[in-house]
CSV table of C-alpha atoms and ligand atoms in Angstrom, one decimal:
chain,number,residue,atom,x,y,z
F,1,MET,CA,3.5,9.7,23.5
F,2,ASN,CA,5.3,10.9,26.6
F,3,ALA,CA,7.9,9.5,28.8
F,4,PRO,CA,6.6,8.7,33.0
F,5,LEU,CA,7.7,11.8,34.7
F,6,ALA,CA,8.3,9.8,37.8
F,7,LEU,CA,7.4,6.0,39.2
F,8,LEU,CA,5.4,5.5,42.4
F,9,ALA,CA,6.9,2.6,43.8
F,10,GLU,CA,4.8,1.0,46.0
F,11,LEU,CA,6.8,-0.9,47.9
F,12,THR,CA,4.0,-2.7,50.4
F,13,HIS,CA,0.6,-2.0,51.7
F,14,ARG,CA,1.6,-2.8,55.1
F,15,CYS,CA,1.3,0.4,57.4
F,16,PRO,CA,1.5,1.1,60.9
F,17,LEU,CA,-1.2,3.5,60.9
F,18,ARG,CA,-4.8,2.9,59.4
F,19,CYS,CA,-5.6,6.8,57.9
F,20,PRO,CA,-9.5,6.4,56.8
F,21,TYR,CA,-8.6,7.9,53.5
F,22,CYS,CA,-6.1,5.9,52.6
F,23,SER,CA,-5.7,5.5,48.9
F,24,ASN,CA,-4.5,2.2,48.9
F,25,PRO,CA,-7.3,0.0,47.5
F,26,VAL,CA,-9.4,-1.7,50.4
F,27,GLU,CA,-8.6,-4.9,48.8
F,28,LEU,CA,-4.7,-5.0,50.4
F,29,ALA,CA,-1.9,-7.3,48.9
F,30,ARG,CA,-0.7,-8.9,51.5
F,31,ALA,CA,3.5,-9.5,52.0
F,32,SER,CA,3.7,-13.0,50.2
F,33,ALA,CA,2.6,-11.2,47.1
F,34,GLU,CA,5.1,-8.4,47.3
F,35,LEU,CA,7.6,-7.5,44.6
F,36,THR,CA,11.8,-8.7,46.2
F,37,THR,CA,14.3,-6.9,46.6
F,38,VAL,CA,15.6,-7.9,42.8
F,39,GLU,CA,12.1,-7.7,40.9
F,40,TRP,CA,12.4,-4.1,42.5
F,41,ALA,CA,15.9,-3.0,41.0
F,42,ARG,CA,14.6,-4.2,37.6
F,43,VAL,CA,12.1,-2.3,37.3
F,44,PHE,CA,13.9,0.6,38.3
F,45,GLU,CA,16.7,0.2,35.7
F,46,GLU,CA,13.2,-0.3,33.4
F,47,ALA,CA,12.1,2.8,34.5
F,48,ALA,CA,15.1,4.9,34.0
F,49,ALA,CA,15.6,3.3,30.1
F,50,ILE,CA,12.2,4.9,29.2
F,51,GLY,CA,12.3,8.0,30.7
F,52,CYS,CA,11.8,8.3,34.5
F,53,LEU,CA,13.5,10.5,36.4
F,54,GLN,CA,12.9,10.0,40.0
F,55,VAL,CA,11.0,7.5,42.2
F,56,HIS,CA,8.8,7.8,44.9
F,57,LEU,CA,9.2,5.0,47.4
F,58,SER,CA,5.7,5.0,49.1
F,59,GLY,CA,3.3,2.4,50.5
F,60,GLY,CA,1.5,1.8,52.7
F,61,GLU,CA,4.7,2.4,55.0
F,62,PRO,CA,7.8,2.0,53.1
F,63,THR,CA,9.9,1.6,55.9
F,64,ALA,CA,7.7,-1.6,56.9
F,65,ARG,CA,10.1,-3.5,54.5
F,66,ARG,CA,13.1,-4.8,55.7
F,67,ASP,CA,15.0,-4.4,52.4
F,68,ILE,CA,14.2,-0.8,52.1
F,69,VAL,CA,17.6,-0.1,52.1
F,70,GLU,CA,19.0,-2.0,50.2
F,71,ILE,CA,15.8,-0.6,46.9
F,72,THR,CA,17.0,2.6,47.6
F,73,ALA,CA,20.3,2.0,46.8
F,74,ALA,CA,18.9,0.0,43.9
F,75,ALA,CA,17.0,2.9,42.3
F,76,HIS,CA,19.5,5.1,43.0
F,77,CYS,CA,22.0,3.3,41.5
F,78,ALA,CA,19.5,3.4,38.5
F,79,GLY,CA,20.0,6.9,38.1
F,80,LEU,CA,16.4,8.1,39.7
F,81,TYR,CA,16.1,10.9,42.1
F,82,THR,CA,14.6,9.3,45.0
F,83,ASN,CA,11.8,10.2,47.4
F,84,LEU,CA,10.5,8.2,50.9
F,85,ILE,CA,7.1,9.2,50.8
F,86,THR,CA,6.2,7.9,55.1
F,87,ALA,CA,4.6,8.6,58.2
F,88,GLY,CA,7.6,8.5,59.8
F,89,VAL,CA,6.9,6.1,62.7
F,90,LEU,CA,9.0,3.5,62.0
F,91,LEU,CA,12.4,5.8,61.1
F,92,ASP,CA,15.4,6.3,63.8
F,93,ALA,CA,18.6,8.3,63.2
F,94,SER,CA,20.2,4.7,62.1
F,95,LEU,CA,17.8,3.8,59.8
F,96,MET,CA,18.0,7.5,58.5
F,97,ALA,CA,22.3,7.2,58.2
F,98,ARG,CA,21.8,3.8,55.8
F,99,LEU,CA,19.2,5.1,53.8
F,100,LYS,CA,21.4,8.7,53.0
F,101,ALA,CA,24.2,6.6,52.3
F,102,ALA,CA,22.1,4.4,49.8
F,103,GLY,CA,21.7,7.4,48.1
F,104,LEU,CA,18.0,9.0,49.3
F,105,ASP,CA,17.4,12.3,48.6
F,106,HIS,CA,14.8,13.9,49.4
F,107,VAL,CA,11.7,12.3,52.2
F,108,GLN,CA,7.9,13.8,52.0
F,109,LEU,CA,6.8,13.0,55.9
F,110,SER,CA,2.8,12.8,56.3
F,111,VAL,CA,0.6,14.8,58.8
F,112,GLN,CA,-2.5,13.7,60.3
F,113,ASP,CA,-3.6,16.7,62.7
F,114,ALA,CA,-1.3,19.6,64.3
F,115,ASP,CA,-3.4,18.7,67.6
F,116,PRO,CA,-1.9,15.3,68.8
F,117,ALA,CA,-5.1,13.3,70.1
F,118,GLY,CA,-6.8,14.2,66.8
F,119,ALA,CA,-3.9,13.1,64.8
F,120,GLU,CA,-3.9,9.8,66.5
F,121,ARG,CA,-7.5,9.3,66.3
F,122,ILE,CA,-6.9,9.5,62.8
F,123,GLY,CA,-4.1,8.0,62.2
F,124,GLY,CA,-5.9,5.1,64.1
F,125,MET,CA,-2.5,4.4,66.4
F,126,ARG,CA,-1.2,5.7,69.7
F,127,GLY,CA,2.1,7.7,70.4
F,128,ALA,CA,2.1,8.6,66.1
F,129,HIS,CA,2.3,12.1,66.4
F,130,ALA,CA,5.3,12.7,69.0
F,131,ARG,CA,7.3,10.0,66.9
F,132,LYS,CA,6.6,11.7,63.6
F,133,GLU,CA,7.8,15.2,65.4
F,134,ALA,CA,10.7,12.8,66.4
F,135,ALA,CA,11.3,12.0,62.7
F,136,ALA,CA,11.0,15.5,61.2
F,137,ARG,CA,13.9,16.3,63.3
F,138,ILE,CA,16.2,13.3,62.4
F,139,VAL,CA,15.3,14.2,58.3
F,140,ARG,CA,16.7,17.4,59.3
F,141,GLU,CA,19.7,16.2,61.1
F,142,ALA,CA,20.9,14.1,58.3
F,143,GLY,CA,20.7,17.2,56.0
F,144,LEU,CA,18.1,16.2,53.9
F,145,PRO,CA,14.7,18.3,52.9
F,146,LEU,CA,12.0,17.2,54.1
F,147,THR,CA,8.3,18.1,52.5
F,148,LEU,CA,5.0,17.2,54.9
F,149,ASN,CA,1.9,16.0,54.0
F,150,ALA,CA,-1.2,17.1,55.1
F,151,VAL,CA,-4.1,15.2,54.0
F,152,VAL,CA,-7.1,17.8,55.4
F,153,HIS,CA,-10.8,17.0,55.7
F,154,ARG,CA,-13.7,17.8,57.5
F,155,GLN,CA,-12.0,16.2,60.6
F,156,ASN,CA,-8.9,18.7,60.4
F,157,LEU,CA,-9.5,21.5,58.7
F,158,HIS,CA,-10.1,23.5,61.7
F,159,ASN,CA,-6.3,23.2,62.7
F,160,LEU,CA,-5.1,24.5,58.7
F,161,VAL,CA,-3.4,27.6,60.5
F,162,LEU,CA,-1.9,25.3,63.0
F,163,LEU,CA,-1.3,22.8,60.7
F,164,ILE,CA,1.4,25.1,58.7
F,165,GLU,CA,2.9,26.1,61.8
F,166,THR,CA,3.7,22.3,62.5
F,167,ALA,CA,5.2,22.4,59.2
F,168,ARG,CA,7.7,25.6,59.8
F,169,ALA,CA,8.4,24.5,63.6
F,170,TRP,CA,9.5,21.1,62.2
F,171,GLY,CA,12.1,22.7,59.1
F,172,ALA,CA,10.0,21.7,56.5
F,173,ALA,CA,10.7,23.8,53.1
F,174,ARG,CA,7.7,22.7,51.5
F,175,LEU,CA,4.3,21.7,53.1
F,176,GLU,CA,1.2,20.3,50.2
F,177,ILE,CA,-2.1,20.7,52.1
F,178,ALA,CA,-4.4,18.3,50.0
F,179,HIS,CA,-8.1,17.5,50.6
F,180,VAL,CA,-9.0,14.0,50.2
F,181,GLN,CA,-9.5,12.6,47.1
F,182,TYR,CA,-13.1,9.9,47.4
F,183,TYR,CA,-12.2,6.3,46.3
F,184,GLY,CA,-11.0,3.1,48.0
F,185,TRP,CA,-11.1,3.8,51.9
F,186,ALA,CA,-11.7,7.8,51.9
F,187,LEU,CA,-14.8,6.6,49.4
F,188,ALA,CA,-16.0,4.3,52.2
F,189,ASN,CA,-15.4,7.4,54.5
F,190,ARG,CA,-16.8,10.1,52.6
F,191,ASP,CA,-19.7,10.6,54.9
F,192,ALA,CA,-17.5,11.5,58.1
F,193,LEU,CA,-14.7,13.8,55.5
F,194,LEU,CA,-16.3,15.8,53.3
F,195,PRO,CA,-15.6,18.9,54.1
F,196,THR,CA,-18.8,21.9,53.8
F,197,ARG,CA,-18.3,24.7,51.7
F,198,GLU,CA,-17.3,27.2,54.4
F,199,GLN,CA,-14.7,24.6,55.4
F,200,LEU,CA,-13.3,25.2,51.7
F,201,GLU,CA,-13.5,29.1,51.4
F,202,GLU,CA,-11.6,29.3,54.7
F,203,ALA,CA,-9.1,27.0,54.5
F,204,THR,CA,-8.2,28.6,50.7
F,205,ARG,CA,-8.3,31.9,52.1
F,206,ILE,CA,-5.7,30.5,54.9
F,207,VAL,CA,-3.4,28.8,52.1
F,208,GLU,CA,-3.1,32.5,50.9
F,209,VAL,CA,-2.6,33.9,53.5
F,210,ALA,CA,0.1,31.9,54.4
F,211,ARG,CA,1.2,31.5,51.0
F,212,GLN,CA,2.3,35.4,51.6
F,213,THR,CA,3.6,35.3,55.0
F,214,HIS,CA,5.6,32.2,54.7
F,215,ARG,CA,7.2,33.2,51.2
F,216,GLY,CA,10.8,32.4,50.7
F,217,ARG,CA,11.1,29.9,53.7
F,218,LEU,CA,7.9,27.4,52.9
F,219,VAL,CA,6.4,26.5,49.6
F,220,ILE,CA,2.5,25.1,49.9
F,221,ASP,CA,1.0,23.6,47.6
F,222,TYR,CA,-2.6,22.9,47.9
F,223,VAL,CA,-4.7,20.2,46.3
F,224,VAL,CA,-8.4,21.5,46.4
F,225,PRO,CA,-11.5,19.0,46.5
F,226,ASP,CA,-13.4,17.8,43.3
F,227,TYR,CA,-16.8,17.8,45.6
F,228,HIS,CA,-17.4,21.7,45.7
F,229,ALA,CA,-16.1,22.2,41.5
F,230,ALA,CA,-17.5,23.1,38.5
F,231,ARG,CA,-14.5,21.7,36.6
F,232,PRO,CA,-12.7,18.0,37.4
F,233,LYS,CA,-9.2,18.1,38.1
F,234,ALA,CA,-6.7,16.6,35.2
F,235,CYS,CA,-6.2,13.2,37.3
F,236,MET,CA,-2.7,12.6,36.7
F,237,GLY,CA,-2.8,14.5,34.0
F,238,GLY,CA,-4.3,12.6,32.0
F,239,TRP,CA,-4.7,8.7,31.7
F,240,GLY,CA,-1.3,7.1,30.3
F,241,ASN,CA,0.1,10.6,29.9
F,242,ARG,CA,2.5,11.5,32.9
F,243,PHE,CA,2.1,9.0,35.7
F,244,LEU,CA,3.4,5.4,36.1
F,245,GLY,CA,2.8,3.2,39.3
F,246,VAL,CA,3.8,-0.5,40.3
F,247,SER,CA,1.8,-1.9,43.1
F,248,PRO,CA,3.2,-4.2,46.0
F,249,ALA,CA,2.5,-7.6,43.8
F,250,GLY,CA,4.1,-5.6,40.6
F,251,HIS,CA,0.8,-4.6,38.7
F,252,VAL,CA,2.0,-1.5,36.3
F,253,LEU,CA,-0.7,1.3,37.0
F,254,PRO,CA,-1.9,4.3,34.7
F,255,CYS,CA,-3.2,5.5,38.7
F,256,HIS,CA,-2.6,4.4,41.9
F,257,ALA,CA,-5.8,3.7,42.6
F,258,ALA,CA,-7.1,2.3,39.1
F,259,GLU,CA,-6.8,-1.2,40.6
F,260,SER,CA,-10.4,0.2,42.3
F,261,ILE,CA,-11.9,0.0,38.2
F,262,ALA,CA,-14.6,-3.5,38.0
F,263,GLY,CA,-13.1,-5.1,35.2
F,264,MET,CA,-9.4,-3.4,34.4
F,265,GLU,CA,-6.7,-6.2,34.0
F,266,PHE,CA,-3.0,-4.5,34.2
F,267,PRO,CA,-0.3,-5.9,33.3
F,268,ASN,CA,2.6,-7.2,35.9
F,269,VAL,CA,6.1,-6.1,35.5
F,270,ARG,CA,6.5,-10.0,36.9
F,271,GLU,CA,5.3,-10.8,32.9
F,272,THR,CA,5.8,-8.0,30.9
F,273,SER,CA,8.7,-4.9,31.0
F,274,LEU,CA,7.4,-1.7,31.9
F,275,ARG,CA,8.0,-0.4,28.5
F,276,ASP,CA,5.4,-2.6,26.8
F,277,ALA,CA,3.4,-1.7,29.6
F,278,TRP,CA,3.7,1.9,29.2
F,279,GLU,CA,3.5,1.6,25.3
F,280,ASP,CA,1.0,-1.2,24.3
F,281,SER,CA,-0.8,-2.5,26.9
F,282,GLU,CA,-4.6,-2.3,26.4
F,283,ALA,CA,-4.9,-0.9,30.0
F,284,PHE,CA,-2.1,2.4,29.6
F,285,ASN,CA,-4.5,3.1,26.4
F,286,ARG,CA,-7.8,2.7,27.3
F,287,PHE,CA,-7.9,6.0,28.5
F,288,ARG,CA,-5.2,7.6,26.7
F,289,GLY,CA,-5.8,10.9,24.9
F,290,THR,CA,-9.4,12.3,23.5
F,291,ALA,CA,-10.5,9.8,21.5
F,292,TRP,CA,-12.2,7.4,24.7
F,293,MET,CA,-14.0,10.5,25.4
F,294,PRO,CA,-18.0,10.4,25.3
F,295,ALA,CA,-20.3,13.8,25.3
F,296,PRO,CA,-19.8,16.3,26.8
F,297,CYS,CA,-16.0,15.5,27.1
F,298,ARG,CA,-15.6,15.0,22.8
F,299,GLY,CA,-15.2,18.1,21.3
F,300,CYS,CA,-15.1,20.4,24.7
F,301,GLU,CA,-12.6,22.9,24.7
F,302,ARG,CA,-11.1,22.0,27.8
F,303,ALA,CA,-10.3,17.8,26.5
F,304,GLU,CA,-7.1,18.5,26.5
F,305,GLN,CA,-6.8,20.3,29.6
F,306,ASP,CA,-8.5,18.1,32.2
F,307,TRP,CA,-8.8,14.8,30.3
F,308,GLY,CA,-12.2,14.9,31.2
F,309,GLY,CA,-11.5,14.3,34.6
F,310,CYS,CA,-10.7,10.9,37.0
F,311,ARG,CA,-11.6,7.8,35.8
F,312,CYS,CA,-11.6,6.7,39.3
F,313,GLN,CA,-13.9,8.6,40.5
F,314,ALA,CA,-16.1,8.2,37.3
F,315,PHE,CA,-16.5,4.6,37.9
F,316,ALA,CA,-16.4,5.0,42.0
F,317,LEU,CA,-20.1,7.2,41.0
F,318,THR,CA,-21.3,6.2,38.2
F,319,GLY,CA,-19.7,2.4,37.8
F,320,ASN,CA,-18.4,3.8,34.4
F,321,ALA,CA,-15.0,4.4,34.2
F,322,ALA,CA,-15.5,5.9,30.5
F,323,ALA,CA,-18.1,8.3,31.6
F,324,THR,CA,-17.1,12.1,32.0
F,325,ASP,CA,-16.2,13.0,35.9
F,326,PRO,CA,-19.1,13.8,37.5
F,327,ALA,CA,-17.1,16.3,38.7
F,328,CYS,CA,-18.0,18.6,35.9
F,329,ALA,CA,-20.7,20.4,36.1
F,330,LEU,CA,-21.3,19.8,32.3
F,331,SER,CA,-21.8,16.1,33.1
F,332,PRO,CA,-25.5,14.7,33.5
F,333,GLN,CA,-24.5,12.9,36.9
F,334,HIS,CA,-23.2,16.3,38.3
F,335,GLY,CA,-26.1,15.9,40.8
F,336,LEU,CA,-24.4,13.1,42.4
F,337,LEU,CA,-22.0,15.2,44.3
F,338,ALA,CA,-24.6,17.2,45.6
F,339,ALA,CA,-26.3,14.1,46.9
F,340,ALA,CA,-23.3,13.3,49.1
F,341,LEU,CA,-22.9,16.4,50.1
F,342,ALA,CA,-26.1,16.4,51.7
F,343,ARG,CA,-25.1,12.9,53.1
F,344,SER,CA,-21.7,13.8,54.6
F,345,GLY,CA,-21.8,14.6,59.0
F,346,ALA,CA,-19.0,13.1,61.1
F,347,PRO,CA,-19.9,9.4,61.9
F,348,ALA,CA,-17.5,7.3,63.3
F,349,PHE,CA,-14.4,6.3,60.6
F,350,ARG,CA,-13.8,2.8,59.1
F,351,TYR,CA,-10.1,2.2,59.4
F,352,ARG,CA,-8.1,0.9,57.2
F,353,GLU,CA,-7.7,-2.6,57.7
F,354,PHE,CA,-6.7,-5.8,55.8
F,355,GLY,CA,-9.0,-8.4,54.8
J,1,SF4,FE1,-13.5,18.2,31.4
J,1,SF4,FE2,-15.0,17.0,30.0
J,1,SF4,FE3,-16.3,18.7,31.5
J,1,SF4,FE4,-15.3,19.2,29.6
J,1,SF4,S1,-16.6,18.0,29.7
J,1,SF4,S2,-14.7,20.6,31.5
J,1,SF4,S3,-13.4,18.0,29.1
J,1,SF4,S4,-14.9,16.9,32.2
J,2,FES,FE1,-7.1,6.9,39.0
J,2,FES,FE2,-7.7,9.5,38.8
J,2,FES,S1,-7.4,8.1,41.0
J,2,FES,S2,-7.5,8.4,37.3
C-alpha cells in the first residue's frame, strides 16, 4: 500500500465567495461542527507519521478560521510543507506576515475570471477581484511563491488569454487552469458551465501556445474536462492510492467529493486514527486496486492507469459508484455525457450557500 502524498485539510466550509462550481458538498458543514485547533494539530502529526509530505490548507476559505495562524504553525511543526489554498479576499499584510512566521511555504490563490465584472458575477461577491489582486501583491512582497488557480468553464473561457496574462502580471510562478469537474455544486450548475467542444479545443490550443511563450517564467498545469473525452482521468490517482482528505467535521475522505456518494460512511478523526482510516477502513478499501471493478474495466489494459475513472462521477451520473465512469467510451452509459452536452446552455447560476 502506498503512503498518501499529501493531506487536503478542509478547515471550514465557510467562505465569502459563492462559486457555482465549488467542490464542497451541497450539504455544507456548519462552523459548530468544525474540528478544533488541537484536533487539527493531532491530524497533522498523524498525517506526517504515515508518510504525508505536504498539507493543503483549504476550505471553503481557510482564512475564515480565526486560528488559521495556529493551524499553520501546527502543520509546520509536524514537518509538513504547507500550502494555503485561498480566495485571498480576507488576506492582508498583517495576516500574511503572521502566516509566514508560522511557517507557511506557499500560497495558491483562486481567480474566477480576468474581467473583474465577470469574476465578481461568477464568485458572487462584489469587489473580490481587486482584493485578490492586492492579495497576490501581498504574497509576493512577503517573498512566498504564488500559484494562481483558474477554474474554467463555458462562461469564462473566452478570457483565457487574459487569464494567462493576469497570472504573469500578478507575479505567479505557476498557473493551474482546471476545467470544472462535475459533482456537488458543479453538477447542480452543469448546464451553465459545460464548455462546447469548440471552446475546449480553442482552450487547449491557447494553453499549448502559452506554455511555449512563457517557458521558464510561468509553469502552466492544465486539467481537461471529462465530458468531451473518450477515456476517463485517473481520478485522485486511484481511490485510496495517493489522496487523503479530512473534512471540516473530521471525516477522512479518499477524495474531496466522496461525501457526495450516498450510502457510504467515512471514518472520523474524532474516533479513528488516520493510519487506521487509510489502511483498514471499509471506505478506503471499497474501490482500492482493481478487484472491485466490473466489466468493461475488469481485464482492461488501462485498469491500472485510470483505475476505472472517477467514483463520484460514476455515482453522480449512474447512481452506482461501482460502475465504470461514463466518461469512458467503453462504458455502456457513455451516452449520458452526450445527453448532458446537448442540454447545456447558459442559464443562471445556482450559487453555493448553506442550508
Ligand atoms: Fe479505464 Fe475502465 Fe474504460 Fe478501461 S474500461 S479505459 S479501465 S474506465
Ligand atoms: Fe471522487 Fe473522483 S472526485 S473519485
